[in-house]
PDB file of C-alpha atoms in Angstrom:
ATOM      1  CA  MET G  13     121.216  32.754  49.960  1.00  0.00           C
ATOM      2  CA  SER G  14     120.826  33.751  53.604  1.00  0.00           C
ATOM      3  CA  ILE G  15     117.588  35.374  54.819  1.00  0.00           C
ATOM      4  CA  ARG G  16     117.087  37.060  58.186  1.00  0.00           C
ATOM      5  CA  ARG G  17     113.445  37.015  59.246  1.00  0.00           C
ATOM      6  CA  THR G  18     111.657  39.248  61.756  1.00  0.00           C
ATOM      7  CA  ALA G  19     107.954  39.598  62.498  1.00  0.00           C
ATOM      8  CA  LEU G  20     105.973  42.536  61.151  1.00  0.00           C
ATOM      9  CA  PRO G  21     103.901  44.617  63.609  1.00  0.00           C
ATOM     10  CA  ALA G  22     100.660  42.877  64.511  1.00  0.00           C
ATOM     11  CA  ALA G  23      97.314  44.260  63.424  1.00  0.00           C
ATOM     12  CA  ALA G  24      94.706  45.442  65.898  1.00  0.00           C
ATOM     13  CA  GLY G  25      93.676  42.564  68.131  1.00  0.00           C
ATOM     14  CA  GLY G  26      97.092  40.924  67.881  1.00  0.00           C
ATOM     15  CA  GLY G  27      97.929  37.911  65.769  1.00  0.00           C
ATOM     16  CA  TRP G  28     100.543  37.240  63.118  1.00  0.00           C
ATOM     17  CA  SER G  29     100.733  39.644  60.164  1.00  0.00           C
ATOM     18  CA  GLY G  30     103.876  38.766  58.222  1.00  0.00           C
ATOM     19  CA  LEU G  31     107.649  38.738  57.967  1.00  0.00           C
ATOM     20  CA  ALA G  32     110.305  41.311  57.192  1.00  0.00           C
ATOM     21  CA  LEU G  33     113.084  39.675  55.174  1.00  0.00           C
ATOM     22  CA  ASP G  34     116.696  40.805  54.828  1.00  0.00           C
ATOM     23  CA  VAL G  35     118.229  38.938  51.889  1.00  0.00           C
ATOM     24  CA  ASP G  36     122.010  38.878  51.350  1.00  0.00           C
ATOM     25  CA  ALA G  37     122.120  37.501  47.781  1.00  0.00           C
ATOM     26  CA  PRO G  38     121.940  37.194  44.803  1.00  0.00           C
ATOM     27  CA  ALA G  39     122.686  40.529  43.177  1.00  0.00           C
ATOM     28  CA  ARG G  40     120.435  39.558  40.234  1.00  0.00           C
ATOM     29  CA  PRO G  41     117.620  37.010  40.625  1.00  0.00           C
ATOM     30  CA  GLY G  42     116.523  34.326  38.187  1.00  0.00           C
ATOM     31  CA  LEU G  43     112.999  35.791  37.971  1.00  0.00           C
ATOM     32  CA  ARG G  44     113.246  39.522  37.386  1.00  0.00           C
ATOM     33  CA  ALA G  45     111.977  42.610  35.611  1.00  0.00           C
ATOM     34  CA  GLU G  46     114.032  44.065  32.765  1.00  0.00           C
ATOM     35  CA  ALA G  47     113.400  47.592  31.526  1.00  0.00           C
ATOM     36  CA  ALA G  48     113.923  48.784  27.950  1.00  0.00           C
ATOM     37  CA  GLY G  49     112.910  52.435  28.250  1.00  0.00           C
ATOM     38  CA  ALA G  50     109.923  54.317  26.782  1.00  0.00           C
ATOM     39  CA  GLY G  51     107.578  52.426  29.118  1.00  0.00           C
ATOM     40  CA  ARG G  52     108.636  49.002  27.815  1.00  0.00           C
ATOM     41  CA  PHE G  53     109.645  46.216  30.172  1.00  0.00           C
ATOM     42  CA  LEU G  54     109.318  42.480  30.640  1.00  0.00           C
ATOM     43  CA  LEU G  55     109.482  39.717  33.213  1.00  0.00           C
ATOM     44  CA  ARG G  56     112.122  37.077  32.598  1.00  0.00           C
ATOM     45  CA  ARG G  57     112.574  33.641  34.193  1.00  0.00           C
ATOM     46  CA  ALA G  58     116.169  32.566  33.533  1.00  0.00           C
ATOM     47  CA  ASP G  59     116.424  32.743  29.733  1.00  0.00           C
ATOM     48  CA  ARG G  60     112.646  32.727  29.139  1.00  0.00           C
ATOM     49  CA  VAL G  61     110.474  35.832  28.777  1.00  0.00           C
ATOM     50  CA  VAL G  62     107.208  35.193  30.629  1.00  0.00           C
ATOM     51  CA  LEU G  63     105.496  38.584  30.287  1.00  0.00           C
ATOM     52  CA  LEU G  64     105.859  41.615  28.021  1.00  0.00           C
ATOM     53  CA  ALA G  65     104.482  44.955  29.162  1.00  0.00           C
ATOM     54  CA  ARG G  66     104.220  48.510  27.918  1.00  0.00           C
ATOM     55  CA  GLN G  67     102.929  51.366  30.007  1.00  0.00           C
ATOM     56  CA  HIS G  68     100.425  53.839  28.615  1.00  0.00           C
ATOM     57  CA  PRO G  69     102.259  57.001  27.472  1.00  0.00           C
ATOM     58  CA  TRP G  70     100.059  59.093  29.802  1.00  0.00           C
ATOM     59  CA  HIS G  71     100.443  56.570  32.627  1.00  0.00           C
ATOM     60  CA  TYR G  72      96.789  55.553  32.681  1.00  0.00           C
ATOM     61  CA  GLY G  73      97.658  51.857  32.751  1.00  0.00           C
ATOM     62  CA  VAL G  74      99.733  49.123  31.174  1.00  0.00           C
ATOM     63  CA  HIS G  75      99.320  46.662  28.306  1.00  0.00           C
ATOM     64  CA  TYR G  76     100.610  43.140  28.855  1.00  0.00           C
ATOM     65  CA  ALA G  77     101.107  39.916  26.923  1.00  0.00           C
ATOM     66  CA  ARG G  78     101.809  36.561  28.562  1.00  0.00           C
ATOM     67  CA  THR G  79     104.039  34.198  26.632  1.00  0.00           C
ATOM     68  CA  GLY G  80     102.994  30.888  28.222  1.00  0.00           C
ATOM     69  CA  ASP G  81     106.512  30.150  29.519  1.00  0.00           C
ATOM     70  CA  TYR G  82     105.947  30.839  33.213  1.00  0.00           C
ATOM     71  CA  ARG G  83     106.745  28.129  35.767  1.00  0.00           C
ATOM     72  CA  SER G  84     106.531  28.585  39.529  1.00  0.00           C
ATOM     73  CA  PRO G  85     109.845  28.639  41.421  1.00  0.00           C
ATOM     74  CA  VAL G  86     108.095  26.872  44.322  1.00  0.00           C
ATOM     75  CA  PRO G  87     107.964  23.034  44.182  1.00  0.00           C
ATOM     76  CA  PRO G  88     104.523  21.381  44.260  1.00  0.00           C
ATOM     77  CA  VAL G  89     102.982  20.993  47.718  1.00  0.00           C
ATOM     78  CA  PRO G  90     102.059  17.394  48.623  1.00  0.00           C
ATOM     79  CA  ALA G  91      98.558  16.963  50.003  1.00  0.00           C
ATOM     80  CA  ALA G  92      99.998  15.168  53.022  1.00  0.00           C
ATOM     81  CA  LEU G  93     102.075  18.232  53.910  1.00  0.00           C
ATOM     82  CA  ALA G  94      99.092  20.546  53.555  1.00  0.00           C
ATOM     83  CA  ARG G  95      97.041  18.350  55.866  1.00  0.00           C
ATOM     84  CA  ARG G  96      99.848  17.994  58.408  1.00  0.00           C
ATOM     85  CA  ILE G  97     100.418  21.754  58.623  1.00  0.00           C
ATOM     86  CA  ARG G  98      96.719  22.370  59.190  1.00  0.00           C
ATOM     87  CA  GLU G  99      96.305  19.624  61.765  1.00  0.00           C
ATOM     88  CA  THR G 100      99.387  20.647  63.771  1.00  0.00           C
ATOM     89  CA  SER G 101      98.693  24.414  63.783  1.00  0.00           C
ATOM     90  CA  VAL G 102      97.024  25.719  66.931  1.00  0.00           C
ATOM     91  CA  ASP G 103      95.116  28.448  65.077  1.00  0.00           C
ATOM     92  CA  ASP G 104      94.870  30.250  61.727  1.00  0.00           C
ATOM     93  CA  ALA G 105      97.677  32.672  62.617  1.00  0.00           C
ATOM     94  CA  ALA G 106     100.069  29.813  63.362  1.00  0.00           C
ATOM     95  CA  TRP G 107      98.974  28.080  60.147  1.00  0.00           C
ATOM     96  CA  THR G 108      99.709  31.181  58.060  1.00  0.00           C
ATOM     97  CA  ALA G 109     103.069  31.747  59.770  1.00  0.00           C
ATOM     98  CA  ARG G 110     104.163  28.174  59.089  1.00  0.00           C
ATOM     99  CA  TRP G 111     103.281  28.497  55.419  1.00  0.00           C
ATOM    100  CA  ALA G 112     105.143  31.797  55.235  1.00  0.00           C
ATOM    101  CA  HIS G 113     108.328  30.230  56.583  1.00  0.00           C
ATOM    102  CA  HIS G 114     107.853  27.224  54.294  1.00  0.00           C
ATOM    103  CA  LEU G 115     107.572  29.460  51.231  1.00  0.00           C
ATOM    104  CA  VAL G 116     110.568  31.571  52.246  1.00  0.00           C
ATOM    105  CA  ASP G 117     112.603  28.365  52.578  1.00  0.00           C
ATOM    106  CA  ARG G 118     111.542  27.263  49.095  1.00  0.00           C
ATOM    107  CA  LEU G 119     112.287  30.658  47.547  1.00  0.00           C
ATOM    108  CA  ALA G 120     115.706  30.700  49.220  1.00  0.00           C
ATOM    109  CA  ALA G 121     116.489  27.358  47.570  1.00  0.00           C
ATOM    110  CA  ALA G 122     115.122  28.327  44.141  1.00  0.00           C
ATOM    111  CA  VAL G 123     117.418  29.395  41.321  1.00  0.00           C
ATOM    112  CA  ASP G 124     114.607  31.101  39.394  1.00  0.00           C
ATOM    113  CA  GLY G 125     112.801  33.030  42.146  1.00  0.00           C
ATOM    114  CA  PRO G 126     112.437  36.814  42.488  1.00  0.00           C
ATOM    115  CA  LEU G 127     114.357  37.347  45.761  1.00  0.00           C
ATOM    116  CA  HIS G 128     117.532  39.379  45.487  1.00  0.00           C
ATOM    117  CA  GLN G 129     119.788  41.284  47.844  1.00  0.00           C
ATOM    118  CA  GLY G 130     117.836  43.812  49.886  1.00  0.00           C
ATOM    119  CA  SER G 131     114.807  44.168  52.158  1.00  0.00           C
ATOM    120  CA  TRP G 132     111.497  42.441  51.492  1.00  0.00           C
ATOM    121  CA  VAL G 133     108.111  41.961  53.141  1.00  0.00           C
ATOM    122  CA  LEU G 134     105.953  38.826  53.130  1.00  0.00           C
ATOM    123  CA  ALA G 135     102.531  39.906  54.413  1.00  0.00           C
ATOM    124  CA  ASP G 136      99.389  38.007  55.313  1.00  0.00           C
ATOM    125  CA  GLY G 137      96.313  38.802  53.244  1.00  0.00           C
ATOM    126  CA  MET G 138      95.523  41.282  50.503  1.00  0.00           C
ATOM    127  CA  PRO G 139      96.540  44.936  50.871  1.00  0.00           C
ATOM    128  CA  ARG G 140      93.902  47.351  52.136  1.00  0.00           C
ATOM    129  CA  TRP G 141      93.638  48.938  48.673  1.00  0.00           C
ATOM    130  CA  ALA G 142      92.528  45.673  47.018  1.00  0.00           C
ATOM    131  CA  VAL G 143      88.913  45.297  45.871  1.00  0.00           C
ATOM    132  CA  ALA G 144      87.266  42.039  46.965  1.00  0.00           C
ATOM    133  CA  GLY G 145      85.004  41.927  43.904  1.00  0.00           C
ATOM    134  CA  HIS G 146      87.982  41.711  41.565  1.00  0.00           C
ATOM    135  CA  TRP G 147      88.553  38.085  42.586  1.00  0.00           C
ATOM    136  CA  GLU G 148      85.300  36.896  41.022  1.00  0.00           C
ATOM    137  CA  ARG G 149      86.003  38.855  37.824  1.00  0.00           C
ATOM    138  CA  LEU G 150      89.317  36.993  37.521  1.00  0.00           C
ATOM    139  CA  ARG G 151      87.426  33.738  36.884  1.00  0.00           C
ATOM    140  CA  ARG G 152      85.824  35.056  33.700  1.00  0.00           C
ATOM    141  CA  VAL G 153      88.233  37.775  32.490  1.00  0.00           C
ATOM    142  CA  ASP G 154      91.865  36.705  32.228  1.00  0.00           C
ATOM    143  CA  PRO G 155      93.145  37.219  28.663  1.00  0.00           C
ATOM    144  CA  ASP G 156      96.690  36.341  27.688  1.00  0.00           C
ATOM    145  CA  ARG G 157      96.883  39.790  26.107  1.00  0.00           C
ATOM    146  CA  GLY G 158      95.185  42.570  27.973  1.00  0.00           C
ATOM    147  CA  HIS G 159      95.239  45.985  29.562  1.00  0.00           C
ATOM    148  CA  ILE G 160      95.303  46.978  33.231  1.00  0.00           C
ATOM    149  CA  THR G 161      93.790  50.363  33.960  1.00  0.00           C
ATOM    150  CA  TRP G 162      95.141  52.313  36.910  1.00  0.00           C
ATOM    151  CA  PHE G 163      92.645  55.168  37.085  1.00  0.00           C
ATOM    152  CA  GLY G 164      89.690  54.297  34.837  1.00  0.00           C
ATOM    153  CA  TYR G 165      89.442  57.173  32.348  1.00  0.00           C
ATOM    154  CA  GLY G 166      86.744  55.464  30.322  1.00  0.00           C
ATOM    155  CA  HIS G 167      88.431  52.060  30.245  1.00  0.00           C
ATOM    156  CA  PRO G 168      86.204  48.979  30.553  1.00  0.00           C
ATOM    157  CA  ASP G 169      85.490  47.683  34.057  1.00  0.00           C
ATOM    158  CA  ASP G 170      87.142  44.405  33.057  1.00  0.00           C
ATOM    159  CA  ASP G 171      90.481  46.245  32.815  1.00  0.00           C
ATOM    160  CA  GLN G 172      90.417  46.776  36.588  1.00  0.00           C
ATOM    161  CA  ARG G 173      92.321  44.127  38.505  1.00  0.00           C
ATOM    162  CA  ASP G 174      94.446  43.603  41.603  1.00  0.00           C
ATOM    163  CA  VAL G 175      95.942  40.248  40.577  1.00  0.00           C
ATOM    164  CA  LEU G 176      97.527  39.186  37.284  1.00  0.00           C
ATOM    165  CA  PRO G 177      98.223  35.461  36.769  1.00  0.00           C
ATOM    166  CA  LEU G 178     101.511  34.844  34.976  1.00  0.00           C
ATOM    167  CA  ARG G 179     100.029  31.903  33.102  1.00  0.00           C
ATOM    168  CA  ARG G 180      96.540  31.077  31.891  1.00  0.00           C
ATOM    169  CA  LEU G 181      94.218  29.841  34.616  1.00  0.00           C
ATOM    170  CA  ALA G 182      93.013  26.249  34.253  1.00  0.00           C
ATOM    171  CA  PRO G 183      89.293  25.420  33.945  1.00  0.00           C
ATOM    172  CA  ASP G 184      87.341  24.637  37.132  1.00  0.00           C
ATOM    173  CA  GLY G 185      87.031  20.991  36.162  1.00  0.00           C
ATOM    174  CA  SER G 186      90.646  20.234  35.268  1.00  0.00           C
ATOM    175  CA  GLY G 187      92.372  17.431  37.142  1.00  0.00           C
ATOM    176  CA  ARG G 188      94.802  19.681  38.980  1.00  0.00           C
ATOM    177  CA  VAL G 189      92.051  22.027  40.097  1.00  0.00           C
ATOM    178  CA  ARG G 190      89.807  19.189  41.280  1.00  0.00           C
ATOM    179  CA  ALA G 191      92.557  17.990  43.622  1.00  0.00           C
ATOM    180  CA  TRP G 192      92.936  21.492  45.090  1.00  0.00           C
ATOM    181  CA  ARG G 193      89.159  21.850  45.378  1.00  0.00           C
ATOM    182  CA  ARG G 194      89.098  18.830  47.691  1.00  0.00           C
ATOM    183  CA  GLN G 195      91.692  20.534  49.865  1.00  0.00           C
ATOM    184  CA  ALA G 196      89.648  23.745  49.857  1.00  0.00           C
ATOM    185  CA  ARG G 197      86.597  21.817  51.078  1.00  0.00           C
ATOM    186  CA  ASP G 198      88.718  20.162  53.771  1.00  0.00           C
ATOM    187  CA  GLY G 199      90.084  23.530  54.925  1.00  0.00           C
ATOM    188  CA  ILE G 200      93.713  22.659  54.182  1.00  0.00           C
ATOM    189  CA  LEU G 201      94.297  24.617  50.947  1.00  0.00           C
ATOM    190  CA  PRO G 202      97.759  26.272  51.121  1.00  0.00           C
ATOM    191  CA  PRO G 203      97.907  30.035  50.595  1.00  0.00           C
ATOM    192  CA  VAL G 204      98.563  31.552  47.184  1.00  0.00           C
ATOM    193  CA  LEU G 205     101.866  33.424  46.889  1.00  0.00           C
ATOM    194  CA  LEU G 206     101.543  36.816  45.166  1.00  0.00           C
ATOM    195  CA  TRP G 207     104.427  39.022  44.017  1.00  0.00           C
ATOM    196  CA  TRP G 208     104.147  42.802  43.746  1.00  0.00           C
ATOM    197  CA  VAL G 209     105.502  44.242  40.489  1.00  0.00           C
ATOM    198  CA  SER G 210     105.426  48.031  40.710  1.00  0.00           C
ATOM    199  CA  GLY G 211     105.834  48.543  36.949  1.00  0.00           C
ATOM    200  CA  LEU G 212     102.454  46.848  36.547  1.00  0.00           C
ATOM    201  CA  ASN G 213     101.060  48.421  39.737  1.00  0.00           C
ATOM    202  CA  THR G 214      99.571  44.977  40.264  1.00  0.00           C
ATOM    203  CA  LEU G 215     100.128  41.774  42.215  1.00  0.00           C
ATOM    204  CA  THR G 216     101.233  38.858  40.051  1.00  0.00           C
ATOM    205  CA  VAL G 217     100.725  35.185  40.888  1.00  0.00           C
ATOM    206  CA  LEU G 218     104.086  33.706  41.827  1.00  0.00           C
ATOM    207  CA  ASP G 219     102.713  30.344  42.996  1.00  0.00           C
ATOM    208  CA  GLY G 220      99.186  28.961  43.262  1.00  0.00           C
ATOM    209  CA  HIS G 221      97.407  29.538  39.949  1.00  0.00           C
ATOM    210  CA  ASP G 222      95.355  26.363  40.324  1.00  0.00           C
ATOM    211  CA  ARG G 223      94.666  27.101  43.998  1.00  0.00           C
ATOM    212  CA  ILE G 224      93.073  30.398  42.972  1.00  0.00           C
ATOM    213  CA  VAL G 225      90.685  28.605  40.632  1.00  0.00           C
ATOM    214  CA  ALA G 226      89.936  25.939  43.244  1.00  0.00           C
ATOM    215  CA  ALA G 227      89.189  28.455  45.996  1.00  0.00           C
ATOM    216  CA  LEU G 228      86.947  30.574  43.771  1.00  0.00           C
ATOM    217  CA  ALA G 229      85.101  27.481  42.538  1.00  0.00           C
ATOM    218  CA  GLU G 230      84.456  26.538  46.167  1.00  0.00           C
ATOM    219  CA  GLY G 231      83.266  30.002  47.136  1.00  0.00           C
ATOM    220  CA  GLY G 232      86.753  31.618  47.603  1.00  0.00           C
ATOM    221  CA  PRO G 233      88.680  33.889  47.639  1.00  0.00           C
ATOM    222  CA  PRO G 234      91.898  32.032  48.456  1.00  0.00           C
ATOM    223  CA  PRO G 235      94.183  32.744  51.406  1.00  0.00           C
ATOM    224  CA  VAL G 236      97.169  34.740  50.172  1.00  0.00           C
ATOM    225  CA  LEU G 237     100.652  35.829  51.170  1.00  0.00           C
ATOM    226  CA  VAL G 238     102.043  38.913  49.419  1.00  0.00           C
ATOM    227  CA  LEU G 239     105.762  39.203  48.635  1.00  0.00           C
ATOM    228  CA  ALA G 240     107.019  42.723  47.931  1.00  0.00           C
ATOM    229  CA  PRO G 241     110.197  44.771  48.108  1.00  0.00           C
ATOM    230  CA  ALA G 242     110.179  46.861  51.276  1.00  0.00           C
ATOM    231  CA  VAL G 243     109.628  50.591  50.974  1.00  0.00           C
ATOM    232  CA  ASP G 244     112.487  53.004  51.524  1.00  0.00           C
ATOM    233  CA  PRO G 245     113.257  52.976  55.278  1.00  0.00           C
ATOM    234  CA  VAL G 246     113.488  56.784  55.423  1.00  0.00           C
ATOM    235  CA  TRP G 247     109.967  57.088  53.987  1.00  0.00           C
ATOM    236  CA  ARG G 248     108.672  54.383  56.337  1.00  0.00           C
ATOM    237  CA  ALA G 249     110.159  56.073  59.407  1.00  0.00           C
ATOM    238  CA  ALA G 250     108.728  59.464  58.379  1.00  0.00           C
ATOM    239  CA  TRP G 251     105.275  57.998  57.836  1.00  0.00           C
ATOM    240  CA  GLN G 252     105.407  56.170  61.175  1.00  0.00           C
ATOM    241  CA  ARG G 253     106.243  59.453  62.913  1.00  0.00           C
ATOM    242  CA  HIS G 254     103.267  61.031  61.145  1.00  0.00           C
ATOM    243  CA  GLU G 255     100.985  58.272  62.422  1.00  0.00           C
ATOM    244  CA  GLU G 256     102.417  58.564  65.936  1.00  0.00           C
ATOM    245  CA  ARG G 257     101.771  62.318  66.060  1.00  0.00           C
ATOM    246  CA  GLY G 258      98.268  61.881  64.735  1.00  0.00           C
ATOM    247  CA  TYR G 259      97.477  59.165  67.275  1.00  0.00           C
ATOM    248  CA  ALA G 260      98.823  61.255  70.159  1.00  0.00           C
ATOM    249  CA  GLU G 261      96.799  64.307  69.077  1.00  0.00           C
ATOM    250  CA  ARG G 262      93.568  62.343  68.587  1.00  0.00           C
ATOM    251  CA  THR G 263      94.006  60.567  71.911  1.00  0.00           C
ATOM    252  CA  ALA G 264      94.658  63.807  73.806  1.00  0.00           C
ATOM    253  CA  HIS G 265      91.608  65.406  72.201  1.00  0.00           C
ATOM    254  CA  ALA G 266      89.449  62.392  73.026  1.00  0.00           C
ATOM    255  CA  VAL G 267      90.581  62.303  76.664  1.00  0.00           C
ATOM    256  CA  ALA G 268      89.925  66.033  77.064  1.00  0.00           C
ATOM    257  CA  GLY G 269      86.444  65.475  75.670  1.00  0.00           C
ATOM    258  CA  ASP G 270      85.613  62.656  78.089  1.00  0.00           C
ATOM    259  CA  ALA G 271      85.670  59.989  75.384  1.00  0.00           C
ATOM    260  CA  THR G 272      84.368  56.571  76.290  1.00  0.00           C
ATOM    261  CA  PRO G 273      86.739  53.614  76.771  1.00  0.00           C
ATOM    262  CA  ALA G 274      85.294  52.058  73.627  1.00  0.00           C
ATOM    263  CA  TRP G 275      86.191  55.153  71.599  1.00  0.00           C
ATOM    264  CA  LEU G 276      89.732  55.197  72.981  1.00  0.00           C
ATOM    265  CA  ALA G 277      90.061  51.503  72.144  1.00  0.00           C
ATOM    266  CA  SER G 278      88.946  52.192  68.572  1.00  0.00           C
ATOM    267  CA  LEU G 279      91.653  54.866  68.257  1.00  0.00           C
ATOM    268  CA  SER G 280      94.253  52.332  69.408  1.00  0.00           C
ATOM    269  CA  HIS G 281      92.994  49.745  66.926  1.00  0.00           C
ATOM    270  CA  ARG G 282      93.160  52.203  64.036  1.00  0.00           C
ATOM    271  CA  TYR G 283      96.670  53.211  65.085  1.00  0.00           C
ATOM    272  CA  ALA G 284      97.805  49.568  65.182  1.00  0.00           C
ATOM    273  CA  ASP G 285      96.317  48.962  61.748  1.00  0.00           C
ATOM    274  CA  ALA G 286      98.056  52.070  60.382  1.00  0.00           C
ATOM    275  CA  LEU G 287     101.441  50.896  61.664  1.00  0.00           C
ATOM    276  CA  ARG G 288     100.851  47.452  60.164  1.00  0.00           C
ATOM    277  CA  ASP G 289      99.864  48.940  56.799  1.00  0.00           C
ATOM    278  CA  THR G 290     102.972  51.135  56.813  1.00  0.00           C
ATOM    279  CA  ALA G 291     105.227  48.170  57.568  1.00  0.00           C
ATOM    280  CA  ARG G 292     103.764  46.077  54.750  1.00  0.00           C
ATOM    281  CA  THR G 293     103.532  48.823  52.114  1.00  0.00           C
ATOM    282  CA  GLU G 294     104.818  47.661  48.744  1.00  0.00           C
ATOM    283  CA  GLY G 295     108.048  49.269  47.542  1.00  0.00           C
ATOM    284  CA  ARG G 296     109.469  49.665  44.054  1.00  0.00           C
ATOM    285  CA  THR G 297     110.367  46.576  42.071  1.00  0.00           C
ATOM    286  CA  ARG G 298     113.938  46.741  40.842  1.00  0.00           C
ATOM    287  CA  ALA G 299     114.444  46.297  37.097  1.00  0.00           C
ATOM    288  CA  TRP G 300     117.640  45.422  35.247  1.00  0.00           C
ATOM    289  CA  PRO G 301     118.501  46.837  31.806  1.00  0.00           C
ATOM    290  CA  LEU G 302     117.187  44.825  28.877  1.00  0.00           C
ATOM    291  CA  ARG G 303     119.916  44.029  26.365  1.00  0.00           C
ATOM    292  CA  GLY G 304     119.087  45.819  23.134  1.00  0.00           C
ATOM    293  CA  GLY G 305     116.882  48.440  24.794  1.00  0.00           C
ATOM    294  CA  ALA G 306     113.590  49.467  23.193  1.00  0.00           C
ATOM    295  CA  ALA G 307     114.531  47.965  19.831  1.00  0.00           C
ATOM    296  CA  GLY G 308     115.342  44.659  21.521  1.00  0.00           C
ATOM    297  CA  TRP G 309     111.991  44.719  23.325  1.00  0.00           C
ATOM    298  CA  ASP G 310     110.210  45.387  20.011  1.00  0.00           C
ATOM    299  CA  ARG G 311     111.922  42.381  18.431  1.00  0.00           C
ATOM    300  CA  LEU G 312     110.938  40.146  21.355  1.00  0.00           C
ATOM    301  CA  ALA G 313     107.340  41.375  21.182  1.00  0.00           C
ATOM    302  CA  ALA G 314     107.146  40.675  17.450  1.00  0.00           C
ATOM    303  CA  ARG G 315     108.491  37.146  17.965  1.00  0.00           C
ATOM    304  CA  LEU G 316     106.705  36.156  21.180  1.00  0.00           C
ATOM    305  CA  ALA G 317     103.402  38.037  20.756  1.00  0.00           C
ATOM    306  CA  PRO G 318     102.885  38.497  16.997  1.00  0.00           C
ATOM    307  CA  GLY G 319     100.040  40.842  16.181  1.00  0.00           C
ATOM    308  CA  TRP G 320      99.866  42.228  19.716  1.00  0.00           C
ATOM    309  CA  ARG G 321      98.814  45.879  19.755  1.00  0.00           C
ATOM    310  CA  THR G 322      99.420  48.283  22.605  1.00  0.00           C
ATOM    311  CA  ASP G 323      97.482  51.235  21.180  1.00  0.00           C
ATOM    312  CA  ASP G 324      93.909  49.938  21.538  1.00  0.00           C
ATOM    313  CA  ARG G 325      93.074  51.909  24.699  1.00  0.00           C
ATOM    314  CA  PRO G 326      92.680  55.701  24.929  1.00  0.00           C
TER     315      PRO G 326
END
């Protein structure tokens, strides 16, 4: 696998915001979505199903069931490496950039990662649409079988989430989490790697389940990098032209109205943020056909999640 990397546009105030990735192979990745039709799909890692999902027939949300077979495609991070990257980074932006390149290297070497041929984005931080309060809810509400609401419609508040772990989160006091908690206190905790899956309309945890728990236990949330397919370039170019026209019109109006330098600077900052958000917007996750279609999905669900119901939400 060969990956060409270029920097995303910086946010207002400068600094590093992420990478655009052009991936030449493979045609089908080891970790992928497979669609069965009628709103049914799954996530597969090699020959193991890690998540079953079925969208609400009226597209209000999605039911999911984890199977317990998920394993991260990223090798464990030694504490010595985490400390060395922190101590040799001149600032937080350099620290994040180094971790981004490290994770891209590991995903390029993985046989069961999600990268496949095409354009991708690896962005710093949560998207603007994310809700900060959802992190704390994740500590207490993370069922193996659950429902993600997209619009509410009378669904419980606990069905609202921005992040879905692909395996059960460990308790705060587990041995693995305690080790990460020490790194969180020392300020060297590596970022969590999230993967956008558009069929879920949610970010999944690709690597860093225990780091999430550690960061939240220490007052979190964790630092994150978000991996997503890039949006269609035609759409991105059209939206950038829209932002450019809007910025030019607002600036001309402000200048004609004797706007203050501070106001003009705020317009420039908002424009820079808009371009950054456009560049990092999550695209559609590609899905491959599931062998056996809907009937095959039903058989897998009966075997891997016996008793699971997908009709318990309006």
